[in-house]
Tab-separated table of C-alpha atoms in Angstrom:
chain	number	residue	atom	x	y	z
A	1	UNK	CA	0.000	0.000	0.000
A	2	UNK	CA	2.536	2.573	-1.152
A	3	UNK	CA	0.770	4.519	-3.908
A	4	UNK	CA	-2.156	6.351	-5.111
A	5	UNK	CA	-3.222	3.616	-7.401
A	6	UNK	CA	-3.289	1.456	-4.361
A	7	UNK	CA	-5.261	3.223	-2.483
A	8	UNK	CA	-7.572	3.557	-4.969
A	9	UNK	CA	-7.845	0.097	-5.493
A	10	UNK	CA	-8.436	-0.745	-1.679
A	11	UNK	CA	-11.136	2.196	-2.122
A	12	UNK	CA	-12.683	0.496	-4.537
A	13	UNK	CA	-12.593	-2.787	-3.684
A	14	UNK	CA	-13.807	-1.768	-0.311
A	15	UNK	CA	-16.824	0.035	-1.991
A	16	UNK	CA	-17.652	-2.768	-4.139
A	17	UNK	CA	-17.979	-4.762	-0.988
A	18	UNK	CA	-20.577	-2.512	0.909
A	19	UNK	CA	-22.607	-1.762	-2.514
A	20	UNK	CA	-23.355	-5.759	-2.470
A	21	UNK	CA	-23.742	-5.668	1.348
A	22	UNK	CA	-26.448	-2.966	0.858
A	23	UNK	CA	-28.392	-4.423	-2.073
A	24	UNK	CA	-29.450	-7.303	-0.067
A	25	UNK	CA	-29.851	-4.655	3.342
A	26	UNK	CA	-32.088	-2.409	1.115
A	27	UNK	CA	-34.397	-5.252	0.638
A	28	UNK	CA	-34.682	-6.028	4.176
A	29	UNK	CA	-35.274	-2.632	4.745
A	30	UNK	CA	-38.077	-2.959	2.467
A	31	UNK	CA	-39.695	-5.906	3.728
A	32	UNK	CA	-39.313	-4.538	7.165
A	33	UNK	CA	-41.181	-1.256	6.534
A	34	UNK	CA	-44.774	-1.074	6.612
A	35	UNK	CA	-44.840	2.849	5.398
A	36	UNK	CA	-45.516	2.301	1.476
A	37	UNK	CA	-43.484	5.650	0.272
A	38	UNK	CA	-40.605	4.614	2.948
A	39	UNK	CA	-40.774	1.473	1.130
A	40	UNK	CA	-40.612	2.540	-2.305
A	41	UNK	CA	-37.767	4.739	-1.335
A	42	UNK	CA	-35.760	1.492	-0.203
A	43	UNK	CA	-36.976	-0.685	-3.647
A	44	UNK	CA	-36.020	2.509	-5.787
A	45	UNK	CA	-32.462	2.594	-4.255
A	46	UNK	CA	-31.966	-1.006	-4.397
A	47	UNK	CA	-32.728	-0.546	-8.222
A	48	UNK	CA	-29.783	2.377	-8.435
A	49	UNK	CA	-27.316	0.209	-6.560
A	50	UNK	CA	-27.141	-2.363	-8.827
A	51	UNK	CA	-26.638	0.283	-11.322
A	52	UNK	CA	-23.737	1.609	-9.133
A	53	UNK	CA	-22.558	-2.068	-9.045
A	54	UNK	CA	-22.088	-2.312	-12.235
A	55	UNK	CA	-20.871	1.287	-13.064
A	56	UNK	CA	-18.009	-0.232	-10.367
A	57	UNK	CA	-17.448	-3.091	-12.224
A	58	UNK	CA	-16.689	-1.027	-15.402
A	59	UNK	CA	-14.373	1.060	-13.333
A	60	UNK	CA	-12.293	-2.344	-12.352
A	61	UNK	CA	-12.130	-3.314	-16.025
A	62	UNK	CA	-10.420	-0.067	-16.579
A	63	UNK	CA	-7.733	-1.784	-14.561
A	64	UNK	CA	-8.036	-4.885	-16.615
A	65	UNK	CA	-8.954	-6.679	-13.444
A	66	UNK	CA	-12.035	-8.878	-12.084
A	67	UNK	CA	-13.817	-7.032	-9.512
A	68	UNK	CA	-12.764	-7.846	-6.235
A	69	UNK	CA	-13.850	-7.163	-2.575
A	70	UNK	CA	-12.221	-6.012	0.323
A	71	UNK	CA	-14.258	-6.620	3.640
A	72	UNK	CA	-16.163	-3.312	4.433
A	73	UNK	CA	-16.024	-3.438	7.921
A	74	UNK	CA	-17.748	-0.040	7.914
A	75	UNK	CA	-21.133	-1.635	6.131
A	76	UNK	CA	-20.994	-4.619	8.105
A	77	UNK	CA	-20.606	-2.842	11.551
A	78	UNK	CA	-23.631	-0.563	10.505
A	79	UNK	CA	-25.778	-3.961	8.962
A	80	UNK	CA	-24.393	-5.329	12.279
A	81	UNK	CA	-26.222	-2.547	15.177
A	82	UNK	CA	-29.256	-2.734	12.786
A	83	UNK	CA	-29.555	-6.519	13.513
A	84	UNK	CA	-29.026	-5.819	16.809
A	85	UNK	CA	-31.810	-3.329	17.058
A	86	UNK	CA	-34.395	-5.109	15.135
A	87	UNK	CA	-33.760	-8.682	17.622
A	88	UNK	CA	-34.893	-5.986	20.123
A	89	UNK	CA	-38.538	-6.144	18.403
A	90	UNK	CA	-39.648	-2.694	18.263
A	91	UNK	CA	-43.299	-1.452	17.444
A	92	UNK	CA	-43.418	-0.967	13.666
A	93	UNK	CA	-43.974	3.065	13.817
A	94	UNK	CA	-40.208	2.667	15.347
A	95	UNK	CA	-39.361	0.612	13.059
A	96	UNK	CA	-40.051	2.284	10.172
A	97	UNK	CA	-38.301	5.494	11.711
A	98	UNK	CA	-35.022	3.522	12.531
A	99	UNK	CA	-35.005	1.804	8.963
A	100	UNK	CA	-35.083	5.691	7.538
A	101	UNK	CA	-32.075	6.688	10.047
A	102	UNK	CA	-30.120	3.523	9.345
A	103	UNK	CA	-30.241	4.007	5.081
A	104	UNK	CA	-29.136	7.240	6.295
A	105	UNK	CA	-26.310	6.080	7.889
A	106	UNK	CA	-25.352	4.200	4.906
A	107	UNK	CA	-26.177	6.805	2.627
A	108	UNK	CA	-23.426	9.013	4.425
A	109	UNK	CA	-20.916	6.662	4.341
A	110	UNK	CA	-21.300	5.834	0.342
A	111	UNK	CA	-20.754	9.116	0.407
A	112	UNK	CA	-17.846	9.764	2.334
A	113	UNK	CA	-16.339	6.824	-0.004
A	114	UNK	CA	-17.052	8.085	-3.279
A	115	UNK	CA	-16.168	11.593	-2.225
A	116	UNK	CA	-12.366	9.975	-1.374
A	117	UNK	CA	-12.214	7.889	-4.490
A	118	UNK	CA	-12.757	10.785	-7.127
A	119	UNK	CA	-9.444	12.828	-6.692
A	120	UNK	CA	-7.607	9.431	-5.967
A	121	UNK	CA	-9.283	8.582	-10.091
A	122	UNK	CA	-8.607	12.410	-11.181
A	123	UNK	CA	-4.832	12.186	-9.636
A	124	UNK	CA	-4.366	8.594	-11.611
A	125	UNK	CA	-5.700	10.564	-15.004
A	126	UNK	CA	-8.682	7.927	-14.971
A	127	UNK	CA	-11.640	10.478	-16.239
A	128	UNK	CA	-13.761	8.160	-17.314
A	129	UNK	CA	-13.659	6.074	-13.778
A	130	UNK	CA	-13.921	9.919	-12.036
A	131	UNK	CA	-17.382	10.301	-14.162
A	132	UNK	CA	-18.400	6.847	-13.346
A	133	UNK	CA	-17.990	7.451	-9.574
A	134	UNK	CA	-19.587	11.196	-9.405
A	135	UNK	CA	-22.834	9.090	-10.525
A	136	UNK	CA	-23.136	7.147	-8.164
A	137	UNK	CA	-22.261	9.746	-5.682
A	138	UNK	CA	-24.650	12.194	-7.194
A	139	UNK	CA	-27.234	8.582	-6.690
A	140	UNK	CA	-26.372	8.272	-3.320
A	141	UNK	CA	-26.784	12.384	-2.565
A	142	UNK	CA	-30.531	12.438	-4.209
A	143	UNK	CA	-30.802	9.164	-1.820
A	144	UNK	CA	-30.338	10.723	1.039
A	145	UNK	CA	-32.290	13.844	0.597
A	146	UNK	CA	-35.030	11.362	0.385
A	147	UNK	CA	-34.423	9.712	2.993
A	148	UNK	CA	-33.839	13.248	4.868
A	149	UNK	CA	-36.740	14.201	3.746
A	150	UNK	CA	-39.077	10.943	4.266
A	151	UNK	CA	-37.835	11.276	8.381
A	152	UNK	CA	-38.793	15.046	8.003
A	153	UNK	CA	-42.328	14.048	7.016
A	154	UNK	CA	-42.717	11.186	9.833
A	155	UNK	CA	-45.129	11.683	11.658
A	156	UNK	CA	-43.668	11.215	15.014
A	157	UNK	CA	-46.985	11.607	17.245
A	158	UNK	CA	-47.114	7.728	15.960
A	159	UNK	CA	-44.494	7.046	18.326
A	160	UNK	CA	-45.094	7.256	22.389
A	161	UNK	CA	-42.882	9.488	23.724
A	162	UNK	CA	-41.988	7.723	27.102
């Protein structure tokens, strides 16, 4: 791990990793929320990640290399504390408000990700791989502005405060 491309690669492997991790999440998500537009929000994104998925997998043939993945221990720590939280069997208003905060979660971390990975492709002269990770990172902003904006619309009232 002594060079730019290196890190890039680790970057993207990583990524790769936590895109997968979240396609099958985002369906759980799904079929955990009874809140139809919450829902659709989670089936919508799950549609866009396999697009990022394979935007990702035309970035590693840049390289000339299979797509590999590097653990995400990021993803899995977050996937992890949402397991935890649902074996605690909440009420499903609660539910439905911690499935909208944990996508966010996510949502900022994809973020975080991509936004590291696009100088590391600008620095290496890789353009094309640059473009191909602004979309998804422009996909995973509009994500979480509906998410954001889904928990802004919850009606909370449905949840006892005490």
């Amino acid at each position: 791990m002594d060079t730019i491309q290196d890190l890039f690669e680790h970057g993207l492997e990583d990524i790769y990793h936590a895109e997968h991790q979240l396609l099958d999440a985002l369906e759980d998500l799904e079929s955990n929320t009874e809140r139809e537009e919450i829902a659709q929000a989670f089936s919508e994104h799950r549609e866009e990640t396999q697009d990022q998925i394979d935007r990702l997998e035309e970035v590693f043939d840049m390289f000339g290399e299979p797509p590999e993945k590097e653990e995400c221990e990021g993803i899995e720590g977050l996937i992890e504390e949402y397991e935890e939280f649902e074996s605690m069997d909440p009420s499903q208003e609660v539910m439905d408000y911690h499935n909208m905060a944990a996508a966010e979660k996510t949502e900022h971390y994809e973020i975080a990700a991509y936004g590291n990975l696009i100088p590391l492709a600008d620095q290496l002269g890789m353009d094309e791989a640059a473009d191909l990770l602004e979309e998804n990172l422009r996909e995973e902003q509009d994500a979480l502005d509906e998410l954001t904006e889904l928990t802004e619309e919850f009606e909370m009232d449905a949840i006892p405060a005490e």
